[in-house]
Tab-separated table of C-alpha atoms and ligand atoms in Angstrom:
chain	number	residue	atom	x	y	z
A	1084	UNK	CA	108.227	13.130	17.383
A	1085	UNK	CA	109.400	16.469	15.939
A	1086	UNK	CA	107.068	19.477	15.121
A	1087	UNK	CA	107.471	21.569	12.113
A	1088	UNK	CA	109.646	24.112	13.931
A	1089	UNK	CA	111.937	21.558	15.347
A	1090	UNK	CA	112.236	19.934	11.904
A	1091	UNK	CA	113.287	23.360	10.336
A	1092	UNK	CA	115.823	23.925	13.322
A	1093	UNK	CA	117.199	20.524	12.941
A	1094	UNK	CA	117.925	21.117	9.240
A	1095	UNK	CA	119.775	24.379	10.072
A	1096	UNK	CA	122.169	22.449	12.201
A	1097	UNK	CA	123.236	20.209	9.142
A	1098	UNK	CA	126.079	21.214	6.774
A	1099	UNK	CA	124.226	20.153	3.684
A	1100	UNK	CA	126.005	21.401	0.472
A	1101	UNK	CA	123.417	22.541	-1.928
A	1102	UNK	CA	124.464	24.261	-5.131
A	1103	UNK	CA	122.067	26.474	-7.162
A	1104	UNK	CA	122.919	28.452	-10.218
A	1105	UNK	CA	126.446	27.281	-9.789
A	1106	UNK	CA	126.899	28.547	-6.255
A	1107	UNK	CA	127.002	27.016	-2.806
A	1108	UNK	CA	123.935	28.131	-0.740
A	1109	UNK	CA	124.713	29.494	2.663
A	1110	UNK	CA	121.240	28.735	4.302
A	1111	UNK	CA	119.488	26.348	1.878
A	1112	UNK	CA	116.294	26.136	4.000
A	1113	UNK	CA	115.834	29.933	3.683
A	1114	UNK	CA	116.455	30.247	0.048
A	1115	UNK	CA	113.306	31.474	-1.801
A	1116	UNK	CA	113.836	28.659	-4.346
A	1117	UNK	CA	113.807	25.807	-1.664
A	1118	UNK	CA	111.395	27.348	0.987
A	1119	UNK	CA	108.216	26.063	-0.528
A	1120	UNK	CA	109.461	22.544	-0.489
A	1121	UNK	CA	110.628	22.904	3.096
A	1122	UNK	CA	107.114	24.261	3.871
A	1123	UNK	CA	105.416	21.116	2.333
A	1124	UNK	CA	107.729	18.654	4.160
A	1125	UNK	CA	107.230	20.575	7.296
A	1126	UNK	CA	103.463	19.960	7.295
A	1127	UNK	CA	104.204	16.153	7.679
A	1128	UNK	CA	105.709	16.965	11.078
A	1129	UNK	CA	103.123	19.633	12.234
A	1130	UNK	CA	100.007	17.442	11.321
A	1131	UNK	CA	101.215	14.653	13.526
A	1132	UNK	CA	100.379	16.891	16.451
A	1133	UNK	CA	96.944	17.855	15.252
A	1134	UNK	CA	94.159	15.913	17.203
A	1135	UNK	CA	92.082	15.810	13.893
A	1136	UNK	CA	94.660	14.026	11.877
A	1137	UNK	CA	96.639	12.143	14.701
A	1138	UNK	CA	95.090	8.707	13.574
A	1139	UNK	CA	96.427	9.159	10.054
A	1140	UNK	CA	99.670	10.825	10.897
A	1141	UNK	CA	100.875	8.649	13.553
A	1142	UNK	CA	101.520	5.002	14.419
A	1143	UNK	CA	102.954	2.979	17.121
A	1144	UNK	CA	106.433	1.555	16.509
A	1145	UNK	CA	106.348	-2.199	16.373
A	1146	UNK	CA	110.046	-2.121	17.668
A	1147	UNK	CA	109.817	0.067	20.608
A	1148	UNK	CA	106.046	0.759	21.195
A	1149	UNK	CA	106.646	4.477	20.912
A	1150	UNK	CA	104.373	6.820	19.259
A	1151	UNK	CA	106.075	7.799	15.931
A	1152	UNK	CA	105.209	9.801	12.851
A	1153	UNK	CA	103.736	7.395	10.297
A	1154	UNK	CA	106.317	8.508	7.704
A	1155	UNK	CA	108.869	6.470	9.848
A	1156	UNK	CA	106.687	3.301	10.496
A	1157	UNK	CA	106.796	-0.147	9.139
A	1158	UNK	CA	103.267	-1.334	7.798
A	1159	UNK	CA	101.795	-3.848	10.232
A	1160	UNK	CA	98.477	-4.468	8.453
A	1161	UNK	CA	96.380	-3.619	5.455
A	1162	UNK	CA	94.792	-0.912	7.570
A	1163	UNK	CA	98.180	0.709	7.806
A	1164	UNK	CA	98.486	0.702	4.104
A	1165	UNK	CA	95.043	2.083	3.646
A	1166	UNK	CA	95.920	4.827	6.347
A	1167	UNK	CA	99.028	5.700	4.289
A	1168	UNK	CA	97.013	6.405	1.154
A	1169	UNK	CA	94.334	8.459	3.103
A	1170	UNK	CA	97.256	10.421	4.749
A	1171	UNK	CA	98.712	11.243	1.327
A	1172	UNK	CA	95.662	12.482	-0.136
A	1173	UNK	CA	94.900	14.602	2.964
A	1174	UNK	CA	98.303	16.330	2.886
A	1175	UNK	CA	98.026	16.850	-0.946
A	1176	UNK	CA	94.691	18.477	-0.616
A	1177	UNK	CA	96.484	21.010	1.814
A	1178	UNK	CA	99.659	21.560	-0.257
A	1179	UNK	CA	98.551	20.929	-3.795
A	1180	UNK	CA	102.067	19.652	-4.112
A	1181	UNK	CA	104.632	16.939	-3.205
A	1182	UNK	CA	105.594	16.660	0.436
A	1183	UNK	CA	108.524	14.553	-0.426
A	1184	UNK	CA	108.579	12.370	2.654
A	1185	UNK	CA	106.932	9.188	1.089
A	1186	UNK	CA	110.115	8.145	-0.877
A	1187	UNK	CA	112.131	7.506	2.347
A	1188	UNK	CA	109.025	5.988	3.978
A	1189	UNK	CA	108.902	3.443	1.114
A	1190	UNK	CA	112.639	2.870	1.172
A	1191	UNK	CA	112.322	2.022	4.836
A	1192	UNK	CA	109.592	-0.537	4.227
A	1193	UNK	CA	111.331	-2.116	1.295
A	1194	UNK	CA	114.674	-2.500	2.846
A	1195	UNK	CA	113.062	-3.734	6.092
A	1196	UNK	CA	111.263	-6.627	4.205
A	1197	UNK	CA	114.045	-7.545	1.787
A	1198	UNK	CA	116.884	-7.527	4.455
A	1199	UNK	CA	114.878	-9.892	6.439
A	1200	UNK	CA	114.632	-12.350	3.490
A	1201	UNK	CA	118.376	-11.973	2.768
A	1202	UNK	CA	119.427	-12.798	6.326
A	1203	UNK	CA	117.178	-15.810	6.387
A	1204	UNK	CA	118.519	-17.159	3.110
A	1205	UNK	CA	122.132	-16.070	3.353
A	1206	UNK	CA	122.763	-15.904	6.941
A	1207	UNK	CA	123.845	-12.202	6.756
A	1208	UNK	CA	122.977	-9.717	9.633
A	1209	UNK	CA	121.539	-6.835	7.532
A	1210	UNK	CA	118.098	-6.976	9.072
A	1211	UNK	CA	119.277	-6.664	12.645
A	1212	UNK	CA	121.406	-3.570	11.733
A	1213	UNK	CA	118.462	-2.213	9.697
A	1214	UNK	CA	116.202	-2.509	12.809
A	1215	UNK	CA	118.756	-0.481	14.929
A	1216	UNK	CA	118.877	2.168	12.355
A	1217	UNK	CA	115.167	2.220	12.033
A	1218	UNK	CA	114.751	2.833	15.819
A	1219	UNK	CA	117.175	5.911	15.399
A	1220	UNK	CA	114.961	7.234	12.551
A	1221	UNK	CA	111.743	6.689	14.456
A	1222	UNK	CA	112.839	8.065	17.821
A	1223	UNK	CA	114.566	11.183	16.276
A	1224	UNK	CA	111.591	11.691	13.596
A	1225	UNK	CA	114.146	12.004	10.878
A	1226	UNK	CA	113.228	12.626	7.304
A	1227	UNK	CA	114.759	10.233	5.027
A	1228	UNK	CA	115.148	10.562	1.174
A	1229	UNK	CA	114.930	7.460	-0.853
A	1230	UNK	CA	117.593	7.292	-3.146
A	1231	UNK	CA	117.208	4.933	-6.041
A	1232	UNK	CA	117.653	6.310	-9.498
A	1233	UNK	CA	121.159	6.112	-11.010
A	1234	UNK	CA	122.143	8.502	-13.954
A	1235	UNK	CA	122.461	5.257	-16.161
A	1236	UNK	CA	124.432	6.787	-18.969
A	1237	UNK	CA	123.960	4.459	-22.006
A	1238	UNK	CA	120.676	2.714	-21.265
A	1239	UNK	CA	121.578	-0.195	-23.651
A	1240	UNK	CA	124.570	-1.140	-21.423
A	1241	UNK	CA	124.621	-2.664	-17.871
A	1242	UNK	CA	126.500	-0.891	-14.972
A	1243	UNK	CA	129.831	-2.657	-15.481
A	1244	UNK	CA	129.940	-1.995	-19.248
A	1245	UNK	CA	129.497	1.875	-18.996
A	1246	UNK	CA	132.295	4.032	-20.339
A	1247	UNK	CA	132.268	5.783	-17.046
A	1248	UNK	CA	131.780	3.288	-14.193
A	1249	UNK	CA	130.418	5.979	-11.868
A	1250	UNK	CA	127.208	6.234	-13.801
A	1251	UNK	CA	125.797	3.749	-11.508
A	1252	UNK	CA	126.391	4.086	-7.748
A	1253	UNK	CA	129.096	1.639	-6.752
A	1254	UNK	CA	131.319	0.451	-3.970
A	1255	UNK	CA	135.020	1.371	-4.853
A	1256	UNK	CA	136.443	-0.034	-1.794
A	1257	UNK	CA	135.793	-1.758	1.601
A	1258	UNK	CA	137.656	-2.663	4.782
A	1259	UNK	CA	136.896	-3.818	8.212
A	1260	UNK	CA	135.322	-0.548	9.086
A	1261	UNK	CA	133.055	-0.044	6.241
A	1262	UNK	CA	132.668	0.752	2.502
A	1263	UNK	CA	133.500	3.649	0.259
A	1264	UNK	CA	130.828	4.636	-2.308
A	1265	UNK	CA	131.119	6.722	-5.543
A	1266	UNK	CA	128.452	7.773	-7.966
A	1267	UNK	CA	125.350	9.910	-8.085
A	1268	UNK	CA	121.640	9.520	-7.547
A	1269	UNK	CA	119.240	11.565	-9.893
A	1270	UNK	CA	115.855	13.174	-9.313
A	1271	UNK	CA	116.376	13.129	-5.518
A	1272	UNK	CA	113.021	14.383	-4.070
A	1273	UNK	CA	113.234	16.339	-0.937
A	1274	UNK	CA	117.041	15.388	-0.585
A	1275	UNK	CA	118.165	18.944	0.222
A	1276	UNK	CA	115.736	19.341	3.157
A	1277	UNK	CA	116.079	15.753	4.521
A	1278	UNK	CA	118.350	14.362	7.292
A	1279	UNK	CA	119.301	11.053	5.764
A	1280	UNK	CA	119.285	9.182	2.499
A	1281	UNK	CA	118.780	5.547	1.936
A	1282	UNK	CA	120.585	4.285	-1.031
A	1283	UNK	CA	119.254	1.241	-2.960
A	1284	UNK	CA	120.283	-0.167	-6.434
A	1285	UNK	CA	118.439	1.189	-9.364
A	1286	UNK	CA	117.718	-2.050	-11.184
A	1287	UNK	CA	118.016	-5.908	-11.223
A	1288	UNK	CA	121.740	-6.752	-11.555
A	1289	UNK	CA	123.725	-9.794	-12.887
A	1290	UNK	CA	126.416	-11.408	-10.681
A	1291	UNK	CA	129.288	-9.633	-12.444
A	1292	UNK	CA	127.832	-6.236	-11.243
A	1293	UNK	CA	128.417	-7.107	-7.625
A	1294	UNK	CA	129.853	-3.593	-6.731
A	1295	UNK	CA	126.497	-1.903	-7.820
A	1296	UNK	CA	124.483	-4.053	-5.423
A	1297	UNK	CA	124.461	-1.692	-2.469
A	1298	UNK	CA	121.998	-0.510	-0.034
A	1299	UNK	CA	123.000	1.672	2.827
A	1300	UNK	CA	122.141	4.864	4.824
A	1301	UNK	CA	124.161	8.141	4.665
A	1302	UNK	CA	123.537	11.601	6.270
A	1303	UNK	CA	122.793	14.266	3.574
A	1304	UNK	CA	125.668	16.163	4.677
A	1305	UNK	CA	128.218	13.381	4.978
A	1306	UNK	CA	131.791	14.306	3.823
A	1307	UNK	CA	131.926	13.826	0.143
A	1308	UNK	CA	128.176	14.443	-0.545
A	1309	UNK	CA	126.910	17.553	-2.479
A	1310	UNK	CA	123.494	18.258	-3.995
A	1311	UNK	CA	122.951	20.200	-7.262
A	1312	UNK	CA	119.409	21.744	-7.090
A	1313	UNK	CA	117.161	21.178	-10.162
A	1314	UNK	CA	115.089	23.779	-12.028
A	1315	UNK	CA	111.312	23.715	-12.624
A	1316	UNK	CA	108.987	25.527	-14.846
A	1317	UNK	CA	108.476	29.120	-13.767
A	1318	UNK	CA	110.714	28.884	-10.847
A	1319	UNK	CA	112.331	32.220	-11.245
A	1320	UNK	CA	108.989	33.798	-10.204
A	1321	UNK	CA	110.024	32.731	-6.666
A	1322	UNK	CA	113.170	35.041	-6.904
A	1323	UNK	CA	111.356	38.212	-7.267
A	1324	UNK	CA	108.681	37.287	-4.713
A	1325	UNK	CA	105.629	37.475	-7.103
A	1326	UNK	CA	102.925	36.583	-4.771
A	1327	UNK	CA	100.366	35.773	-7.357
A	1328	UNK	CA	102.685	34.719	-10.147
A	1329	UNK	CA	104.017	31.785	-8.224
A	1330	UNK	CA	100.539	30.204	-8.350
A	1331	UNK	CA	101.344	28.199	-5.067
A	1332	UNK	CA	103.749	30.432	-3.271
A	1333	UNK	CA	103.444	28.591	-0.034
A	1334	UNK	CA	104.037	24.959	-1.084
A	1335	UNK	CA	105.445	25.256	-4.651
A	1336	UNK	CA	104.991	22.636	-7.488
A	1337	UNK	CA	106.396	19.086	-7.165
A	1338	UNK	CA	109.080	18.009	-4.732
A	1339	UNK	CA	112.254	20.268	-5.138
A	1340	UNK	CA	114.571	17.635	-6.727
A	1341	UNK	CA	118.274	17.419	-6.867
A	1342	UNK	CA	121.204	15.559	-8.426
A	1343	UNK	CA	123.086	14.058	-5.404
A	1344	UNK	CA	126.863	13.259	-5.987
A	1345	UNK	CA	128.777	10.986	-3.831
A	1346	UNK	CA	132.531	11.356	-4.107
A	1347	UNK	CA	134.224	8.573	-2.215
A	1348	UNK	CA	131.771	8.494	0.719
A	1349	UNK	CA	132.638	6.307	3.706
A	1350	UNK	CA	129.754	4.256	5.149
A	1351	UNK	CA	130.241	2.255	8.442
A	1352	UNK	CA	129.172	-1.142	8.209
A	1353	UNK	CA	126.367	-0.603	10.798
A	1354	UNK	CA	124.715	1.531	7.934
A	1355	UNK	CA	125.075	-0.943	5.235
A	1356	UNK	CA	122.165	-3.218	4.517
A	1357	UNK	CA	123.212	-4.959	1.132
A	1358	UNK	CA	126.713	-5.262	-0.258
A	1359	UNK	CA	127.174	-7.517	-3.281
A	1360	UNK	CA	124.119	-9.641	-3.046
A	1361	UNK	CA	123.063	-9.042	-6.722
A	1362	UNK	CA	120.400	-11.798	-6.641
A	1363	UNK	CA	118.407	-9.360	-4.166
A	1364	UNK	CA	118.798	-6.152	-6.146
A	1365	UNK	CA	115.848	-6.796	-8.354
A	1366	UNK	CA	113.599	-7.682	-5.458
A	1367	UNK	CA	114.337	-4.571	-3.541
A	1368	UNK	CA	113.765	-2.455	-6.671
A	1369	UNK	CA	110.304	-4.111	-7.137
A	1370	UNK	CA	109.382	-3.683	-3.490
A	1371	UNK	CA	110.437	-0.146	-3.379
A	1372	UNK	CA	108.802	0.633	-6.747
A	1373	UNK	CA	105.382	-1.094	-5.780
A	1374	UNK	CA	105.244	0.818	-2.427
A	1375	UNK	CA	105.881	4.017	-4.245
A	1376	UNK	CA	103.452	3.425	-6.925
A	1377	UNK	CA	100.747	2.632	-4.417
A	1378	UNK	CA	101.056	6.342	-3.251
A	1379	UNK	CA	100.108	7.965	-6.415
A	1380	UNK	CA	96.355	7.661	-6.413
A	1381	UNK	CA	96.631	9.100	-2.862
A	1382	UNK	CA	98.933	12.140	-3.371
A	1383	UNK	CA	97.789	12.804	-7.133
A	1384	UNK	CA	94.304	12.289	-6.017
A	1385	UNK	CA	94.699	15.128	-3.371
A	1386	UNK	CA	96.578	17.358	-5.921
A	1387	UNK	CA	93.718	16.546	-8.527
A	1388	UNK	CA	90.986	17.610	-5.921
A	1389	UNK	CA	92.710	21.188	-5.686
A	1390	UNK	CA	92.945	21.367	-9.576
A	1391	UNK	CA	89.289	20.377	-9.901
A	1392	UNK	CA	88.249	22.922	-7.268
A	1393	UNK	CA	90.525	25.550	-9.062
A	1394	UNK	CA	88.728	24.824	-12.445
A	1395	UNK	CA	85.299	24.910	-10.854
A	1396	UNK	CA	85.981	28.391	-9.239
A	1397	UNK	CA	87.395	29.688	-12.492
A	1398	UNK	CA	84.286	28.644	-14.256
A	1399	UNK	CA	82.303	30.623	-11.681
A	1400	UNK	CA	84.597	33.692	-12.012
A	1401	UNK	CA	84.158	33.544	-15.616
A	1402	UNK	CA	80.424	33.115	-15.481
A	1403	UNK	CA	80.119	29.732	-17.209
A	1404	UNK	CA	79.539	27.441	-14.179
A	1405	UNK	CA	75.985	26.622	-15.222
A	1406	UNK	CA	76.980	25.668	-18.736
A	1407	UNK	CA	76.436	22.030	-19.353
A	1408	UNK	CA	79.586	21.058	-21.030
A	1409	UNK	CA	81.522	22.779	-18.266
A	1410	UNK	CA	79.688	20.658	-15.610
A	1411	UNK	CA	80.452	17.619	-17.521
A	1412	UNK	CA	84.179	18.295	-17.798
A	1413	UNK	CA	84.233	18.736	-14.006
A	1414	UNK	CA	82.339	15.378	-13.660
A	1415	UNK	CA	85.051	13.821	-15.816
A	1416	UNK	CA	87.760	15.276	-13.609
A	1417	UNK	CA	86.076	13.817	-10.535
A	1418	UNK	CA	85.813	10.391	-12.189
A	1419	UNK	CA	89.347	10.245	-13.033
A	1420	UNK	CA	90.469	11.381	-9.697
A	1421	UNK	CA	88.535	8.975	-7.866
A	1422	UNK	CA	89.535	6.159	-10.261
A	1423	UNK	CA	93.261	6.931	-9.200
A	1424	UNK	CA	92.275	6.843	-5.662
A	1425	UNK	CA	90.444	3.561	-5.955
A	1426	UNK	CA	93.583	2.015	-7.318
A	1427	UNK	CA	95.675	2.951	-4.488
A	1428	UNK	CA	92.994	1.834	-1.999
A	1429	UNK	CA	92.636	-1.486	-3.799
A	1430	UNK	CA	96.363	-2.240	-3.827
A	1431	UNK	CA	96.348	-1.586	-0.157
A	1432	UNK	CA	93.361	-3.613	0.790
A	1433	UNK	CA	94.774	-6.448	-1.122
A	1434	UNK	CA	98.156	-6.186	0.758
A	1435	UNK	CA	99.737	-9.273	2.214
A	1436	UNK	CA	102.344	-9.909	5.011
A	1437	UNK	CA	105.904	-10.641	3.869
A	1438	UNK	CA	108.125	-13.105	5.669
A	1439	UNK	CA	109.294	-10.117	8.038
A	1440	UNK	CA	105.694	-9.556	9.123
A	1441	UNK	CA	105.568	-6.059	7.397
A	1442	UNK	CA	102.702	-5.799	4.940
A	1443	UNK	CA	103.281	-5.282	1.280
A	1444	UNK	CA	100.903	-3.922	-1.275
A	1445	UNK	CA	99.275	-5.885	-4.155
A	1446	UNK	CA	102.132	-5.212	-6.789
A	1447	UNK	CA	99.834	-5.659	-9.742
A	1448	UNK	CA	97.296	-3.146	-8.584
A	1449	UNK	CA	99.995	-0.616	-7.414
A	1450	UNK	CA	101.485	-0.733	-10.903
A	1451	UNK	CA	98.164	-0.194	-12.594
A	1452	UNK	CA	97.578	2.690	-10.340
A	1453	UNK	CA	100.739	4.488	-11.281
A	1454	UNK	CA	100.294	3.664	-14.934
A	1455	UNK	CA	96.811	5.364	-14.765
A	1456	UNK	CA	98.395	8.412	-13.279
A	1457	UNK	CA	100.698	8.809	-16.395
A	1458	UNK	CA	97.565	9.199	-18.327
A	1459	UNK	CA	94.720	10.535	-16.103
A	1460	UNK	CA	96.636	13.430	-14.502
A	1461	UNK	CA	97.269	14.696	-18.155
A	1462	UNK	CA	93.521	14.335	-18.910
A	1463	UNK	CA	92.509	16.059	-15.629
A	1464	UNK	CA	94.965	18.897	-16.231
A	1465	UNK	CA	93.860	19.202	-19.846
A	1466	UNK	CA	90.281	19.624	-18.774
A	1467	UNK	CA	91.225	22.200	-16.089
A	1468	UNK	CA	93.018	24.255	-18.835
A	1469	UNK	CA	90.106	23.862	-21.100
A	1470	UNK	CA	87.680	25.180	-18.462
A	1471	UNK	CA	90.055	27.920	-17.265
A	1472	UNK	CA	90.607	29.525	-20.765
A	1473	UNK	CA	93.624	30.696	-22.562
A	1474	UNK	CA	94.318	33.723	-20.174
A	1475	UNK	CA	96.185	31.368	-17.811
A	1476	UNK	CA	98.957	31.412	-20.466
A	1477	UNK	CA	98.892	35.193	-21.417
A	1478	UNK	CA	98.066	36.886	-17.919
A	1479	UNK	CA	100.426	39.749	-17.040
A	1480	UNK	CA	102.428	39.735	-13.831
A	1481	UNK	CA	101.297	40.784	-10.567
A	1482	UNK	CA	103.605	43.776	-10.695
A	1483	UNK	CA	101.596	45.050	-13.662
A	1484	UNK	CA	98.467	44.636	-11.504
A	1485	UNK	CA	100.169	46.817	-8.797
A	1486	UNK	CA	101.590	49.313	-11.417
A	1487	UNK	CA	100.145	52.872	-11.232
A	1488	UNK	CA	100.616	53.251	-14.945
A	1489	UNK	CA	98.867	50.006	-16.172
A	1490	UNK	CA	97.259	48.395	-13.005
A	1491	UNK	CA	93.939	49.917	-13.980
A	1492	UNK	CA	94.019	48.412	-17.394
A	1493	UNK	CA	94.824	44.996	-15.943
A	1494	UNK	CA	91.812	45.260	-13.454
A	1495	UNK	CA	89.586	46.470	-16.178
A	1496	UNK	CA	90.341	44.106	-19.001
A	1497	UNK	CA	91.041	40.912	-16.879
A	1498	UNK	CA	87.601	41.180	-15.065
A	1499	UNK	CA	85.265	38.305	-15.033
A	1500	UNK	CA	81.941	38.382	-13.262
A	1501	UNK	CA	81.594	41.805	-11.628
A	1502	UNK	CA	81.081	40.172	-8.033
A	1503	UNK	CA	84.683	38.620	-8.152
A	1504	UNK	CA	87.790	40.760	-7.708
A	1505	UNK	CA	90.224	40.646	-10.578
A	1506	UNK	CA	92.954	39.649	-8.171
A	1507	UNK	CA	91.079	36.595	-7.119
A	1508	UNK	CA	90.579	35.494	-10.784
A	1509	UNK	CA	94.289	36.208	-11.488
A	1510	UNK	CA	95.313	34.044	-8.413
A	1511	UNK	CA	93.149	31.164	-9.447
A	1512	UNK	CA	94.421	31.245	-13.042
A	1513	UNK	CA	98.029	31.148	-11.890
A	1514	UNK	CA	97.333	28.141	-9.578
A	1515	UNK	CA	95.896	26.319	-12.625
A	1516	UNK	CA	98.752	27.500	-14.831
A	1517	UNK	CA	101.351	26.197	-12.316
A	1518	UNK	CA	99.554	22.895	-11.177
A	1519	UNK	CA	98.951	21.861	-14.846
A	1520	UNK	CA	101.942	22.852	-16.671
A	1521	UNK	CA	105.563	21.656	-17.295
A	1522	UNK	CA	107.200	20.142	-14.279
A	1523	UNK	CA	103.965	18.892	-12.720
A	1524	UNK	CA	103.029	16.929	-15.781
A	1525	UNK	CA	106.514	15.495	-16.203
A	1526	UNK	CA	106.523	14.376	-12.558
A	1527	UNK	CA	103.309	12.557	-13.070
A	1528	UNK	CA	104.873	10.637	-15.993
A	1529	UNK	CA	108.209	9.646	-14.649
A	1530	UNK	CA	107.868	9.844	-10.798
A	1531	UNK	CA	107.909	6.364	-9.161
A	1532	UNK	CA	109.298	5.124	-12.470
A	1533	UNK	CA	108.504	5.659	-16.241
A	1534	UNK	CA	105.522	4.138	-17.792
A	1535	UNK	CA	107.297	1.206	-19.337
A	1536	UNK	CA	108.580	0.115	-15.952
A	1537	UNK	CA	105.007	-0.374	-14.864
A	1538	UNK	CA	104.213	-2.187	-18.010
A	1539	UNK	CA	107.022	-4.542	-17.325
A	1540	UNK	CA	105.541	-5.329	-13.790
A	1541	UNK	CA	102.013	-5.657	-15.239
A	1542	UNK	CA	103.369	-8.398	-17.581
A	1543	UNK	CA	105.239	-10.194	-14.963
A	1544	UNK	CA	102.403	-9.982	-12.405
A	1545	UNK	CA	99.311	-10.650	-14.453
A	1546	UNK	CA	99.329	-14.493	-14.980
A	1547	UNK	CA	98.713	-14.398	-18.557
A	1548	UNK	CA	98.935	-18.235	-18.655
A	1549	UNK	CA	96.104	-18.497	-15.998
A	1550	UNK	CA	93.905	-16.206	-18.312
A	1551	UNK	CA	94.475	-18.509	-21.230
A	1552	UNK	CA	93.353	-21.387	-19.108
A	1553	UNK	CA	90.161	-19.688	-18.148
A	1554	UNK	CA	89.493	-19.072	-21.921
A	1555	UNK	CA	90.384	-22.728	-22.843
A	1556	UNK	CA	88.045	-24.113	-20.245
A	1557	UNK	CA	85.005	-22.133	-21.240
A	1558	UNK	CA	85.805	-22.920	-24.992
A	1559	UNK	CA	85.991	-26.614	-24.062
A	1560	UNK	CA	89.529	-27.076	-25.388
A	1561	UNK	CA	91.807	-29.653	-23.652
A	1562	UNK	CA	95.057	-28.147	-22.203
A	1563	UNK	CA	97.812	-30.445	-23.794
A	1564	UNK	CA	96.484	-30.316	-27.485
A	1565	UNK	CA	93.768	-28.755	-29.418
A	1566	UNK	CA	91.158	-31.488	-28.865
A	1567	UNK	CA	87.924	-30.078	-27.416
A	1568	UNK	CA	86.541	-31.635	-24.408
A	1569	UNK	CA	83.209	-31.300	-25.656
A	1570	UNK	CA	81.828	-29.063	-22.919
A	1571	UNK	CA	82.321	-25.559	-21.675
A	1572	UNK	CA	82.245	-26.319	-18.019
A	1573	UNK	CA	84.873	-25.569	-15.406
A	1574	UNK	CA	86.348	-28.612	-13.586
A	1575	UNK	CA	86.792	-26.306	-10.590
A	1576	UNK	CA	90.296	-27.343	-10.122
A	1577	UNK	CA	91.982	-24.271	-11.809
A	1578	UNK	CA	92.755	-21.400	-9.357
A	1579	UNK	CA	91.874	-18.631	-11.772
A	1580	UNK	CA	91.600	-15.417	-9.666
A	1581	UNK	CA	92.708	-17.036	-6.384
A	1582	UNK	CA	96.241	-17.509	-7.919
A	1583	UNK	CA	98.860	-15.061	-6.672
A	1584	UNK	CA	99.267	-12.444	-9.444
A	1585	UNK	CA	96.036	-13.419	-10.798
B	1101	SF4	FE1	104.960	11.548	-1.888
B	1101	SF4	FE2	103.556	11.996	-4.064
B	1101	SF4	FE3	105.636	13.496	-3.614
B	1101	SF4	FE4	105.984	10.824	-4.236
B	1101	SF4	S1	105.083	12.466	-5.559
B	1101	SF4	S2	107.010	11.832	-2.681
B	1101	SF4	S3	104.115	10.008	-3.346
B	1101	SF4	S4	103.854	13.389	-2.238
């Protein structure tokens, strides 16, 4: 396993092309705009060496028997799925932010399970290749970016009907050595400080879109790959080093996303895990999406713990912590946070083995969890802003606080209770401002898929016909016509909640 220092050193050896403000960065890891995200990812390496967190942060490779970082493992049990959620909440409590490494973790597990099923059904050799790749990732403790979302252009058209065929990632040629890819992947969490990316299709595909059914591994600094770093709300505060104004100067907000462009990138066959099997594209997307939606009650639970704590402290600093409606709002924040966490735990405890032996979450509960995140985080953050007060949006900068001319006024007029230093009140206000605003909210809405994507899965997984059958039996109605059976008793033959998908 790598520790954090070794992780950062290994990034420096890469030739990752990162563009920011239209310019190529010389040392991306050291740039003020990227450094907080590197710090957050770094924690996933350092914590693996902490005796306190070792059980959550490490696993034993089922392929080699080696001790590995859990972020490179394949789930071997429901206990592994549960530990994943607990690990994410723990790290999020420390960072208050996204530590990025889960996307690749989920891609590893999704491709592992689907490549096995492809080989069994089609006689391909993708799974064997993938196992070799996985051992390399595990033994070298590499950070992998999961690469799913294509730019998609006109959303009403399938990949092959777009006016520009590159709007979905596609194979442009292949020979006996490998394939050549062209296109882009959007919203790439942690890509600029990863070692590898795992490309997957972005949606279910029809047979005519064969060129778009591709899964493969590519180093982030492969020839032909470049990354254009995305902006975030208030990110320019990092550039002048505002120690208070950044809110979370150490770990930043959200994951540090980029648009990754692949301009005719060669991938050798040993790193290709799907090529043209359109019938498996939808399954791979669903597996990956469900694994990633499982996470959100963990990581957002941890982030919400920090937001709740910040709101409670600001209530104290403002002298209102004993007011009954403030207490009640904090209780509501706790309720919503634990509801999110419950969903992540539930879909993990209800996990099942796939044909490959790797465990998969309950997809219905995983999608419920993420759907709740698209609502509850907004409510948690709304309550935090309500408790904090309007000054989180009107506070002067830390340079005003330090100013010889006006610093005295800032200290005088931004004071709360006299026992709390003004700077502490300002720090907490900035933390709430940044954790509950702009980019953080949008990430909760669209990260791991937009709300409608979860609703499609809910409709598919929820066995509405089974629910109708339950109602029919209780109402005493025969199944094949509207004739009543004269009693409301079950015949105990229906499966009800025992059925897969309920
Ligand atoms: Fe992990 Fe959460 Fe970030 Fe997704 S949003 S990569 S689950 S920390």
